[in-house]
XYZ file of C-alpha atoms in Angstrom:
462
model
C 80.466 -14.952 24.157
C 77.709 -14.539 26.665
C 76.417 -17.568 28.529
C 73.272 -18.070 30.537
C 73.567 -18.039 34.270
C 73.102 -21.379 36.033
C 69.391 -22.108 36.377
C 68.334 -19.225 34.113
C 67.293 -21.550 31.278
C 65.183 -23.662 33.615
C 63.533 -20.542 35.041
C 62.647 -19.323 31.544
C 61.201 -22.723 30.697
C 59.117 -22.778 33.875
C 57.815 -19.278 33.174
C 56.821 -20.340 29.678
C 54.984 -23.397 30.992
C 53.181 -21.302 33.605
C 52.149 -18.768 30.980
C 50.878 -21.529 28.694
C 48.916 -23.088 31.560
C 47.298 -19.747 32.370
C 46.369 -19.270 28.724
C 44.784 -22.731 28.561
C 42.846 -22.045 31.769
C 41.603 -18.762 30.327
C 40.287 -20.459 27.205
C 38.631 -23.198 29.272
C 36.871 -20.563 31.369
C 35.746 -18.738 28.222
C 34.319 -21.965 26.811
C 32.379 -22.573 30.020
C 30.853 -19.079 30.119
C 27.585 -19.337 28.280
C 25.680 -16.093 27.781
C 22.681 -15.447 29.996
C 19.629 -16.318 27.915
C 17.617 -13.383 29.233
C 20.415 -11.026 28.214
C 20.519 -12.443 24.694
C 16.742 -12.196 24.315
C 16.446 -8.782 25.945
C 14.300 -9.977 28.847
C 14.271 -7.721 31.908
C 11.884 -6.241 34.443
C 12.088 -2.862 32.707
C 11.141 -4.146 29.235
C 7.838 -5.585 28.039
C 7.825 -9.146 26.620
C 9.281 -9.118 23.125
C 9.828 -11.156 19.989
C 12.890 -12.132 17.963
C 13.576 -14.246 14.899
C 11.561 -12.134 12.465
C 14.497 -10.137 11.118
C 17.015 -11.297 8.505
C 19.895 -10.598 10.895
C 18.422 -12.923 13.535
C 19.487 -15.977 11.533
C 22.674 -15.315 9.504
C 24.031 -18.366 7.708
C 27.463 -19.791 8.366
C 30.011 -19.326 5.609
C 28.112 -16.541 3.835
C 27.492 -12.840 4.194
C 28.714 -11.155 7.338
C 30.019 -14.254 9.130
C 33.376 -15.393 7.761
C 33.355 -18.864 9.295
C 33.848 -21.806 6.931
C 30.918 -24.021 6.043
C 30.571 -26.443 8.947
C 28.561 -29.630 9.125
C 26.581 -29.100 12.293
C 24.990 -32.509 12.577
C 26.091 -35.862 11.284
C 26.156 -39.535 12.275
C 29.177 -40.666 14.298
C 28.560 -44.370 14.089
C 25.744 -46.858 13.687
C 25.369 -49.669 16.214
C 23.395 -52.703 14.986
C 20.705 -54.067 17.260
C 21.666 -57.348 18.912
C 20.682 -60.220 16.581
C 18.492 -61.727 19.295
C 16.273 -58.633 19.227
C 15.851 -58.589 15.472
C 14.400 -62.088 15.710
C 11.899 -60.967 18.361
C 10.228 -58.480 16.006
C 8.624 -61.376 14.195
C 6.757 -62.348 17.377
C 5.358 -58.883 18.173
C 1.586 -58.807 18.674
C 0.553 -55.484 20.260
C 3.148 -52.864 21.064
C 6.811 -52.005 20.519
C 8.791 -49.085 22.001
C 12.443 -48.073 21.758
C 14.447 -45.598 23.847
C 17.726 -44.892 25.605
C 19.004 -44.341 29.150
C 21.934 -41.938 28.600
C 22.913 -41.928 32.279
C 23.924 -45.585 32.079
C 24.763 -45.797 28.347
C 21.979 -48.257 27.646
C 19.260 -48.628 25.030
C 15.979 -50.378 25.713
C 13.332 -52.065 23.636
C 9.930 -53.373 24.648
C 8.055 -55.974 22.646
C 4.620 -56.577 24.142
C 5.251 -57.825 27.704
C 9.056 -58.082 27.572
C 11.816 -55.485 27.895
C 15.377 -55.783 26.589
C 18.288 -53.576 27.662
C 21.764 -53.430 26.104
C 24.875 -51.239 25.848
C 24.369 -48.873 22.910
C 28.117 -48.226 22.531
C 28.914 -51.711 21.258
C 25.588 -53.577 21.196
C 26.678 -55.944 23.974
C 25.617 -56.740 27.549
C 22.064 -57.699 26.606
C 19.695 -58.405 29.470
C 15.925 -58.781 29.609
C 12.897 -59.113 31.877
C 9.935 -61.268 30.870
C 8.020 -61.534 34.126
C 4.982 -59.476 33.097
C 1.690 -60.737 31.739
C 0.406 -57.393 30.368
C 1.709 -55.140 27.583
C 4.276 -52.558 28.688
C 2.983 -48.998 28.174
C 5.812 -46.856 29.567
C 9.377 -47.231 30.807
C 11.511 -45.103 33.123
C 14.837 -45.246 34.942
C 15.316 -43.307 38.183
C 17.847 -43.179 40.974
C 16.433 -44.443 44.286
C 16.079 -42.462 47.468
C 19.149 -42.820 49.685
C 18.882 -45.384 52.460
C 15.794 -47.189 51.162
C 17.496 -50.073 49.356
C 20.792 -51.877 49.684
C 23.803 -50.103 48.200
C 24.174 -52.441 45.220
C 20.806 -51.265 43.811
C 21.925 -48.177 41.901
C 18.770 -47.498 39.856
C 15.091 -48.377 39.654
C 13.530 -49.592 36.413
C 9.853 -48.620 36.345
C 7.459 -50.424 34.002
C 3.778 -49.617 33.693
C 1.104 -51.819 32.152
C -2.679 -51.371 31.941
C -2.908 -53.240 35.246
C 0.264 -52.694 37.303
C 3.138 -50.359 38.122
C 6.202 -52.562 38.530
C 9.498 -51.365 40.042
C 12.624 -53.469 39.454
C 16.052 -53.134 41.022
C 19.032 -52.459 38.734
C 22.566 -53.486 39.700
C 25.972 -53.278 38.026
C 29.025 -55.507 38.306
C 32.450 -55.682 36.662
C 32.470 -57.418 33.283
C 35.863 -59.034 33.850
C 36.870 -61.006 36.921
C 40.519 -59.963 36.767
C 39.766 -56.360 37.705
C 36.876 -54.307 39.000
C 35.826 -51.190 37.140
C 35.538 -47.801 38.758
C 32.250 -47.118 40.597
C 29.699 -45.512 38.318
C 31.479 -46.485 35.091
C 28.354 -48.061 33.667
C 29.825 -48.293 30.156
C 32.291 -50.978 31.246
C 30.041 -52.768 33.739
C 27.438 -55.480 33.314
C 23.826 -54.592 34.068
C 21.548 -56.988 35.918
C 17.868 -56.816 36.821
C 16.687 -58.339 40.074
C 14.394 -61.271 39.235
C 11.608 -60.175 41.599
C 9.996 -56.713 41.643
C 10.784 -54.461 44.582
C 7.279 -52.979 44.476
C 4.104 -53.603 42.506
C 1.077 -51.304 42.579
C -2.294 -51.495 40.809
C -3.005 -48.768 38.256
C -6.677 -48.544 39.256
C -7.693 -48.361 35.579
C -5.409 -45.391 34.831
C -2.925 -45.698 31.979
C 0.477 -44.082 32.586
C 2.403 -42.924 29.539
C 5.431 -41.195 31.109
C 7.749 -42.015 34.014
C 10.062 -39.333 35.426
C 12.301 -39.158 38.486
C 13.920 -36.351 40.460
C 17.407 -35.965 41.845
C 16.082 -36.718 45.329
C 14.730 -40.115 44.269
C 11.057 -39.212 43.872
C 9.076 -41.002 41.170
C 6.310 -39.305 39.155
C 3.873 -40.673 36.570
C 1.820 -38.909 33.894
C -1.748 -40.204 33.863
C -3.983 -40.538 30.844
C -6.687 -38.992 33.023
C -4.710 -35.727 33.024
C -3.437 -36.115 36.583
C 0.084 -36.098 37.996
C 0.792 -39.114 40.192
C 3.665 -39.968 42.494
C 4.788 -43.385 43.648
C 5.888 -42.764 47.231
C 8.088 -45.519 48.633
C 10.047 -46.071 51.822
C 12.073 -48.769 53.524
C 9.439 -49.838 56.055
C 5.732 -49.275 56.543
C 4.676 -46.831 59.237
C 1.571 -46.504 61.378
C -0.256 -44.463 58.758
C 1.678 -45.222 55.574
C 2.542 -48.201 53.429
C 5.947 -49.110 52.022
C 4.733 -48.061 48.569
C 1.632 -46.126 47.580
C 0.285 -44.004 44.733
C -0.535 -40.309 45.290
C -2.621 -38.103 42.991
C -1.225 -34.549 43.118
C -3.825 -33.118 40.724
C -6.949 -33.938 42.720
C -7.971 -32.145 45.874
C -9.030 -33.943 49.027
C -12.642 -32.958 48.286
C -12.596 -34.965 45.059
C -12.178 -38.144 47.081
C -15.817 -37.844 48.145
C -17.138 -37.345 44.593
C -18.030 -40.544 42.714
C -15.701 -41.344 39.833
C -18.640 -41.398 37.395
C -19.495 -37.773 38.192
C -15.863 -36.680 37.951
C -15.607 -38.221 34.485
C -18.865 -36.613 33.365
C -17.814 -33.056 34.262
C -14.158 -33.247 33.205
C -12.705 -33.110 29.714
C -10.033 -35.741 29.160
C -6.625 -34.241 28.373
C -3.895 -36.846 29.001
C -0.524 -35.774 30.332
C 2.140 -36.380 27.693
C 5.304 -35.067 29.346
C 6.884 -34.455 32.739
C 9.943 -32.192 32.932
C 11.905 -31.511 36.120
C 14.137 -28.527 36.814
C 16.589 -30.179 39.203
C 18.364 -26.896 39.962
C 15.225 -25.155 41.265
C 13.127 -28.183 42.306
C 10.273 -27.308 39.950
C 8.200 -29.859 38.038
C 6.319 -29.077 34.823
C 3.715 -31.115 32.969
C 2.443 -30.835 29.399
C -0.881 -32.249 28.300
C -1.891 -33.596 24.908
C -3.686 -30.346 24.036
C -0.746 -28.225 25.177
C -1.704 -27.158 28.697
C 1.322 -26.497 30.934
C 1.203 -26.897 34.714
C 3.786 -25.855 37.308
C 4.376 -27.787 40.536
C 6.623 -26.461 43.298
C 8.606 -29.308 44.871
C 9.882 -27.085 47.680
C 13.345 -25.702 48.306
C 14.507 -29.167 49.410
C 12.631 -31.051 46.679
C 10.479 -32.971 49.164
C 7.040 -31.326 48.906
C 4.514 -30.890 46.093
C 2.047 -28.102 45.349
C 0.508 -26.963 42.081
C 1.097 -23.228 41.700
C 0.166 -22.353 38.111
C -1.483 -23.621 34.945
C -1.861 -22.218 31.425
C -4.188 -23.774 28.874
C -3.194 -24.018 25.222
C -5.623 -21.219 24.445
C -4.167 -18.920 27.107
C -0.647 -19.596 25.820
C -1.641 -18.773 22.246
C -3.420 -15.582 23.332
C -0.376 -14.421 25.301
C 1.872 -15.029 22.287
C -0.480 -13.208 19.898
C -0.475 -10.179 22.202
C 3.308 -10.045 21.739
C 3.469 -10.973 18.036
C 0.389 -9.423 16.452
C 1.503 -9.983 12.847
C 1.644 -13.798 13.070
C -1.379 -16.071 12.918
C -2.513 -17.542 16.214
C -2.362 -21.127 14.957
C 1.461 -20.935 15.034
C 1.449 -20.774 18.837
C -0.610 -23.852 19.617
C -0.300 -26.616 20.498
C 2.886 -26.903 22.521
C 4.595 -30.198 21.637
C 7.587 -30.069 23.995
C 8.715 -28.356 27.191
C 12.237 -28.127 28.620
C 13.398 -26.571 31.906
C 16.079 -23.890 31.702
C 18.276 -24.467 34.736
C 19.558 -21.700 36.992
C 23.074 -21.958 35.542
C 21.679 -20.815 32.165
C 19.301 -18.089 33.275
C 18.061 -16.480 36.445
C 14.731 -15.317 35.012
C 13.912 -17.642 32.086
C 12.801 -20.918 33.634
C 10.978 -22.882 30.940
C 11.157 -23.293 27.175
C 8.090 -24.466 25.257
C 8.171 -25.486 21.588
C 5.085 -25.389 19.377
C 4.266 -27.580 16.391
C 5.604 -24.871 14.058
C 8.961 -24.571 15.838
C 8.142 -21.382 17.761
C 10.006 -21.134 21.066
C 8.198 -19.628 24.044
C 10.254 -18.584 27.077
C 8.460 -18.534 30.435
C 9.234 -17.419 33.960
C 7.670 -18.733 37.156
C 8.075 -15.697 39.402
C 8.422 -11.928 39.283
C 11.353 -10.626 37.240
C 12.172 -8.277 40.101
C 12.510 -11.194 42.524
C 13.944 -14.040 40.431
C 15.099 -16.077 43.416
C 11.660 -16.662 44.937
C 9.758 -19.927 44.767
C 7.493 -20.399 41.708
C 4.069 -18.788 41.936
C 3.015 -18.111 38.332
C 3.723 -18.926 34.685
C 4.277 -15.852 32.539
C 5.396 -15.581 28.922
C 8.600 -13.514 28.694
C 9.710 -13.833 25.077
C 8.672 -15.338 21.745
C 11.415 -16.627 19.443
C 10.166 -17.272 15.924
C 11.888 -20.046 13.938
C 13.750 -19.454 10.661
C 11.396 -18.613 7.817
C 9.359 -15.771 9.295
C 11.459 -12.872 8.032
C 10.237 -10.885 5.039
C 13.001 -12.239 2.784
C 12.169 -15.916 3.362
C 9.303 -17.827 1.791
C 6.866 -19.802 3.912
C 7.858 -23.313 2.696
C 11.213 -22.929 4.488
C 9.476 -22.713 7.850
C 9.427 -25.712 10.208
C 6.187 -27.672 10.087
C 4.623 -30.531 12.018
C 7.262 -30.565 14.738
C 6.427 -33.432 17.090
C 9.627 -33.994 19.110
C 12.350 -31.721 20.424
C 15.499 -31.850 22.530
C 16.938 -28.846 24.360
C 20.368 -28.651 25.994
C 22.195 -25.478 27.059
C 20.796 -23.226 24.392
C 20.788 -25.774 21.574
C 17.428 -26.995 20.315
C 16.947 -29.986 18.033
C 13.489 -30.512 16.571
C 12.066 -33.514 14.780
C 9.596 -33.305 11.914
C 8.304 -36.118 9.679
C 11.339 -37.688 7.965
C 13.607 -34.757 8.893
C 15.587 -33.566 11.917
C 16.196 -29.823 11.415
C 18.228 -27.895 13.949
C 17.354 -24.569 15.511
C 19.424 -22.398 17.806
C 18.589 -19.400 19.953
C 22.065 -18.018 19.238
C 23.002 -15.614 16.456
C 23.212 -18.332 13.828
C 21.007 -20.797 12.080
C 21.528 -23.944 10.115
C 21.224 -23.778 6.359
C 18.892 -25.951 4.347
C 21.548 -28.650 4.007
C 21.768 -29.193 7.749
C 19.011 -31.699 8.233
C 18.960 -35.451 8.346
C 16.583 -37.711 6.487
C 15.793 -40.889 8.373
C 15.231 -44.287 6.853
C 12.661 -45.869 9.139
C 13.388 -49.376 7.935
C 17.056 -49.096 8.896
C 16.122 -47.571 12.245
C 14.602 -50.847 13.344
C 17.925 -52.568 12.781
C 20.365 -50.134 14.358
C 20.856 -47.144 16.634
C 22.502 -44.025 15.222
C 24.749 -41.842 17.383
C 24.684 -38.225 16.202
C 27.369 -35.600 16.561
C 26.050 -32.049 16.974
C 28.425 -29.125 16.652
C 27.842 -26.586 19.414
C 29.408 -23.159 19.128
C 29.918 -21.171 22.306
C 29.597 -17.398 22.214
C 31.700 -15.898 25.066
C 30.081 -13.172 27.080
C 31.480 -9.708 26.463
């Protein structure tokens, strides 16, 4: 009878464990390798801008036909978190305005009712805090990380509130919920949020309404003006000889405009409020979208510390560029743009911006020459048009997306919102069947927050 040599069994076991570990690592690496968007769309310097999504094979359905995957529910609610009872009572006292949103970075939801703001943990509905020190209705809300070295270390974030009169910046701090043990730094889910009782800064709006607040990774703070201008709130620890601790800068007006009376500027300019600010943190590029669909590109510099406007495309120019690529589709499908989303450098070297129109059309833009993709932005050029499901010859028009007004893009997955429905679209080789949409009950939305689970399928690069 043969017997194993001493230590041979342990060696075999170790080899098996090592092989299993290598296999797990290989699968993890495959999951992390997302295809290059330009490669999937056929974008290159040698090929003219193209179109996709108009063929039946562009959107095969799961569980049918050529794809043998089982029918998968690609979106569904995970759990519903009731609003804190104290907030439900406040709705009865609302007079002017109410807004609701979330701060994913700190796992908090927020609600404004007229002049007050309430913030709570959306995972369990607890840790409710509020600020009621304003006398004017809150118009916009934003949360940004501060510049390093400006404030004390315990101020981890800045809460920015704008009203018709003021821009108010509050300090946000976190502390352990339980005295018996401190939580790990940055674990905002298990920490208690506090707002400093007095504003850190307060600036006048100078009769400009601000509808969007957006920050950068370097701590800069930008505002979207109803006058169509991009503003920045520049702040520092101490005032200098020629600068204040906090001031407002208009990046859309030239120095010459300072000498033109405001009445004349208003007379010769068509109002087109800015509705969105989107920042590409990987490239230090800032984009704005106006109400009519104009897109502007601002270069923040290689270090993210400067600002210069380098390109602008009106809604008409965008539609004309798309029609030149897709001549068989009516022009009205390409305007207006209702959402923009940066495509970071980890996803694509040449596709820098995604724009979504009100009909669900996706427009992919670049900000520099395709032959020199690493240069700083100097233009805005349409590279590819991706039509939504419903534009192939075998599909009837009623199945097409319509009246899209909100969208969310993340690593190739696009979620769009239409009245009463949230359909899903993907730039990958699959689409979501008619059953994969969610009907929202607006009455229940006022009483709870819904956390959605979205199935994302990764397609390894060959």
